[in-house]
Short mmCIF file of C-alpha atoms in Angstrom, two decimals:
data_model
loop_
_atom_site.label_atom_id
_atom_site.label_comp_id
_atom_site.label_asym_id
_atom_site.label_seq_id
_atom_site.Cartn_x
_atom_site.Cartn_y
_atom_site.Cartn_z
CA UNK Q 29 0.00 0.00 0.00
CA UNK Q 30 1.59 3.39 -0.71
CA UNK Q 31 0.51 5.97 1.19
CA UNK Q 32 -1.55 9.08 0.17
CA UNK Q 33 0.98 12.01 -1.18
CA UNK Q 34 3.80 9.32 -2.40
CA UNK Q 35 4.08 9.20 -6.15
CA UNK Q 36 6.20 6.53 -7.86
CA UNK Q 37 6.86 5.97 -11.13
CA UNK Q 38 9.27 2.93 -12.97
CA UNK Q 39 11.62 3.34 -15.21
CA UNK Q 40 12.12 0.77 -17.55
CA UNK Q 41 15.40 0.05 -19.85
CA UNK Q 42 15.37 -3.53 -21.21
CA UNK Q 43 15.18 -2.37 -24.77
CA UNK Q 44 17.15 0.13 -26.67
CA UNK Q 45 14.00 2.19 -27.76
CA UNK Q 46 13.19 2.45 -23.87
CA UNK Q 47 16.86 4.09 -22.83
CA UNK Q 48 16.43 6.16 -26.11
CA UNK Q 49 13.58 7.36 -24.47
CA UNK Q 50 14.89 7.56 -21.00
CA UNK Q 51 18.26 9.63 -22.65
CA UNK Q 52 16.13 12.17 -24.63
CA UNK Q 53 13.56 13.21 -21.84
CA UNK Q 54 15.14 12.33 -18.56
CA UNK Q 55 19.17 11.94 -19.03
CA UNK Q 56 19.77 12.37 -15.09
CA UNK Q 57 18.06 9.36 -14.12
CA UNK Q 58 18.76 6.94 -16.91
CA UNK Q 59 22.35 7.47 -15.71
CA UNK Q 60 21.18 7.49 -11.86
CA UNK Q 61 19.48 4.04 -12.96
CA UNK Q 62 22.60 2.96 -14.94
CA UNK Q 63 25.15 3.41 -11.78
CA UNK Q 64 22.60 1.59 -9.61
CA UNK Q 65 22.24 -1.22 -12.06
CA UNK Q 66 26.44 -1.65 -11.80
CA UNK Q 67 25.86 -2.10 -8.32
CA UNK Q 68 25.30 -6.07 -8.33
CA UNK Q 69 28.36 -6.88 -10.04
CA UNK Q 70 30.75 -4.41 -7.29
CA UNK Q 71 28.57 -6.43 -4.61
CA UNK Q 72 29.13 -10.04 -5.89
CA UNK Q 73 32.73 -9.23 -6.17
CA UNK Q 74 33.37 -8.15 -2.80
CA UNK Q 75 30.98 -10.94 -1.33
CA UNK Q 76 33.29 -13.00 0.30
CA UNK Q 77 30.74 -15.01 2.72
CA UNK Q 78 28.54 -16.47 -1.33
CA UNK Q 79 25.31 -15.50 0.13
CA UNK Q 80 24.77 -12.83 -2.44
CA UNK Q 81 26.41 -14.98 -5.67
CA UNK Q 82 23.38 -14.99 -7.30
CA UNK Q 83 22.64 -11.82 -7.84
CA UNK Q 84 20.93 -10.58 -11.35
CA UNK Q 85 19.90 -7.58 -12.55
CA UNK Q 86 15.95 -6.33 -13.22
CA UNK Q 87 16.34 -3.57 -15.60
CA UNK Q 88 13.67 -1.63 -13.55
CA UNK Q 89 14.18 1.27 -11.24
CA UNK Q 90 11.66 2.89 -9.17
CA UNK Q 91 11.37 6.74 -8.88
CA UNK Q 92 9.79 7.96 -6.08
CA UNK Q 93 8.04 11.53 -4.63
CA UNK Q 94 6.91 11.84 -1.04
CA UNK Q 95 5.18 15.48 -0.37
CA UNK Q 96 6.05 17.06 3.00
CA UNK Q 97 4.51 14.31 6.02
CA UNK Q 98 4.07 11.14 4.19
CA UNK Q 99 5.83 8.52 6.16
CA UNK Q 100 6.60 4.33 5.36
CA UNK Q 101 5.43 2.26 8.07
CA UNK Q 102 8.23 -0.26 9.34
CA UNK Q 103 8.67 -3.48 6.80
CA UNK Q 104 10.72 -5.44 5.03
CA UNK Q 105 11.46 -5.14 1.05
CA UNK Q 106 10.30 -8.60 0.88
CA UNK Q 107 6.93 -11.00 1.59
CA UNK Q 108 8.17 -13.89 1.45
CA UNK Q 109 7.40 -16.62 -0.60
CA UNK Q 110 9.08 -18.29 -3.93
CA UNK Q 111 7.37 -15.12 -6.00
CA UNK Q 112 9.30 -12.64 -4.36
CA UNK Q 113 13.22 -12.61 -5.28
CA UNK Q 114 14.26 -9.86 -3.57
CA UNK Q 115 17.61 -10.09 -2.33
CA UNK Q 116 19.35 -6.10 -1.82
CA UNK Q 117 17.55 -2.75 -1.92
CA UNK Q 118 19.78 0.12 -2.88
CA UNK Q 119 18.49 3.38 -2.51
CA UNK Q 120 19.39 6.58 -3.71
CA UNK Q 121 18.36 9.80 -2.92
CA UNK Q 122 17.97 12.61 -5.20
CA UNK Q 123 16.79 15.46 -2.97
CA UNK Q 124 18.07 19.12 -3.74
CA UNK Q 125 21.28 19.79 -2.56
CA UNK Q 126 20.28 22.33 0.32
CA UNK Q 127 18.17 19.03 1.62
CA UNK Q 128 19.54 18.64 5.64
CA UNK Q 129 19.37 16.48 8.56
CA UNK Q 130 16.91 19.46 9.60
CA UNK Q 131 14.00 18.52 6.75
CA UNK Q 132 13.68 15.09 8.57
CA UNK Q 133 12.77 12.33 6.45
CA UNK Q 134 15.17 9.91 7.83
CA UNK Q 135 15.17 6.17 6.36
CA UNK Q 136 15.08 4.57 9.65
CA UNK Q 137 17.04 1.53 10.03
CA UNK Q 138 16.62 -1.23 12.65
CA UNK Q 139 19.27 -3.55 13.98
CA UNK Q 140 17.71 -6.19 14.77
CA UNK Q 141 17.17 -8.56 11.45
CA UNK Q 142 14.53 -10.35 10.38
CA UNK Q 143 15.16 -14.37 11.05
CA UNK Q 144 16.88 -16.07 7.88
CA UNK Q 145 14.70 -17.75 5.68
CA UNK Q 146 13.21 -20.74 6.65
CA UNK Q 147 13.33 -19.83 10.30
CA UNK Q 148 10.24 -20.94 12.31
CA UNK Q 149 10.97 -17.67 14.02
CA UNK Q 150 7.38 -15.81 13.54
CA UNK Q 151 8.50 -12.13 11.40
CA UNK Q 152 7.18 -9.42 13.04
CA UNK Q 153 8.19 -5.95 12.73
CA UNK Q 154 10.80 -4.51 15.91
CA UNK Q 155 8.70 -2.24 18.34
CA UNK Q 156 9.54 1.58 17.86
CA UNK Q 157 12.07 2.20 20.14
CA UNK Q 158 14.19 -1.05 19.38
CA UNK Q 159 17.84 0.20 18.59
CA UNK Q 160 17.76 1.52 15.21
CA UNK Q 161 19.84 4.18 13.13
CA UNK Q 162 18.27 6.98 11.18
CA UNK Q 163 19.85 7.98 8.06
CA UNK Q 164 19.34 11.38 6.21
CA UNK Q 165 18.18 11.39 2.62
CA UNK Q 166 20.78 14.00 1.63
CA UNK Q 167 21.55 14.43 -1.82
CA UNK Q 168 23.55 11.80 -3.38
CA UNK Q 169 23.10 9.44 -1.21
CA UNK Q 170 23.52 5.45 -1.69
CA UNK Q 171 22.20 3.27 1.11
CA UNK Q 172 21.87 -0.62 0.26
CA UNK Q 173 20.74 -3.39 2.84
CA UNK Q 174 19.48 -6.94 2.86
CA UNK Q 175 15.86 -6.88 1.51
CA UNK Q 176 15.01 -10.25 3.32
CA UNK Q 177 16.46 -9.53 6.79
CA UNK Q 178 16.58 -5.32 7.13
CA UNK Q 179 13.55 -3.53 8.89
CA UNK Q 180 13.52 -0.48 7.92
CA UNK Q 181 10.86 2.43 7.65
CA UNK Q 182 10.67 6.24 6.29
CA UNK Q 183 9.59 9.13 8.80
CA UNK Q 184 7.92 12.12 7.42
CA UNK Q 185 10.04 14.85 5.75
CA UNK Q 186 9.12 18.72 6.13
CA UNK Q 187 9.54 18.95 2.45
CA UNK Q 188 9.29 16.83 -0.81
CA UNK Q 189 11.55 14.30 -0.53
CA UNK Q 190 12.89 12.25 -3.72
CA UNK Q 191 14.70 8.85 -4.12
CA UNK Q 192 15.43 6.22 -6.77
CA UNK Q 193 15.05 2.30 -5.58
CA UNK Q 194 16.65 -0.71 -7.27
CA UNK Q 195 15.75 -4.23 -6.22
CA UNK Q 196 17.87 -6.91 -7.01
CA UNK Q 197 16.65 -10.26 -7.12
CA UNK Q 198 18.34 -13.81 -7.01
CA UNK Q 199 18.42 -15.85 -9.79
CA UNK Q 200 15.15 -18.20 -9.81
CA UNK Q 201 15.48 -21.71 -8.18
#
């Protein structure tokens, strides 16, 4: 459910005439969308523990606009289930420069993780004032977490706030 005064949109660049598209009316964020789609690769390289070597890349990026109050409730980038192949969420935020710690509109991070799959651990979201870190959506900036196992919500900004998310999945069973 997205909640009243969030707008998203996807961008999608599978097929040439789509990034012709993309390059001729929006330029910025096919090339926001190509740096986050590199991402994968950098992260299987430097995975030295294998549990992200199946990593693939959806050619889909999701653009989204929150006006000044609208808030994410605290959940996980993933439902579970063999349908859902989210693995890592990278996010990257393209507010205004002048955006500061002072608009609010912090991506809230828990610490606690979700159990690992297959865990007869029931998922339920942390309580509010578990141990958490709150991260600013300043311009620029590239946050990326484990879809499956990071709680995470968004609190209300003070002003429109603006981010780009890529999903990457695992490669189907």
């Amino acid at each position: 459910v997205v909640n009243q005064g969030a707008k998203f949109s996807h961008l999608r660049f599978s097929m040439e005439e789509e990034r012709a598209h993309l390059r001729l009316c929006l330029p910025s964020l096919l090339e926001a969308s190509a740096f986050l789609c590199a991402l994968p690769a950098a992260i299987m390289a430097h995975d030295k523990t294998g549990l992200l070597a199946g990593l693939r890349v959806d050619p889909t990026t999701k653009v989204l606009a929150n006006e000044p109050g609208v808030s994410h409730r605290v959940h996980l980038d993933w439902k579970g289930g063999d349908q859902n192949l989210r693995m890592v969420t990278c996010i990257l935020y393209l507010n205004a420069e002048d955006f500061s710690e002072g608009d609010a509109g912090a991506l809230r991070v828990f610490h606690d993780l979700a159990p690992e799959e297959g865990s007869a651990v029931r998922i339920a979201p942390p309580p509010g004032d578990a141990p958490h870190t709150d991260l600013a959506p300043l311009c620029g900036r590239l946050v990326l977490f484990l879809s499956r196992r990071v709680w995470h919500e968004a609190l209300p900004a003070t002003r429109d706030r603006y981010g780009m998310t890529l999903w990457v999945p695992a490669l189907p069973p």
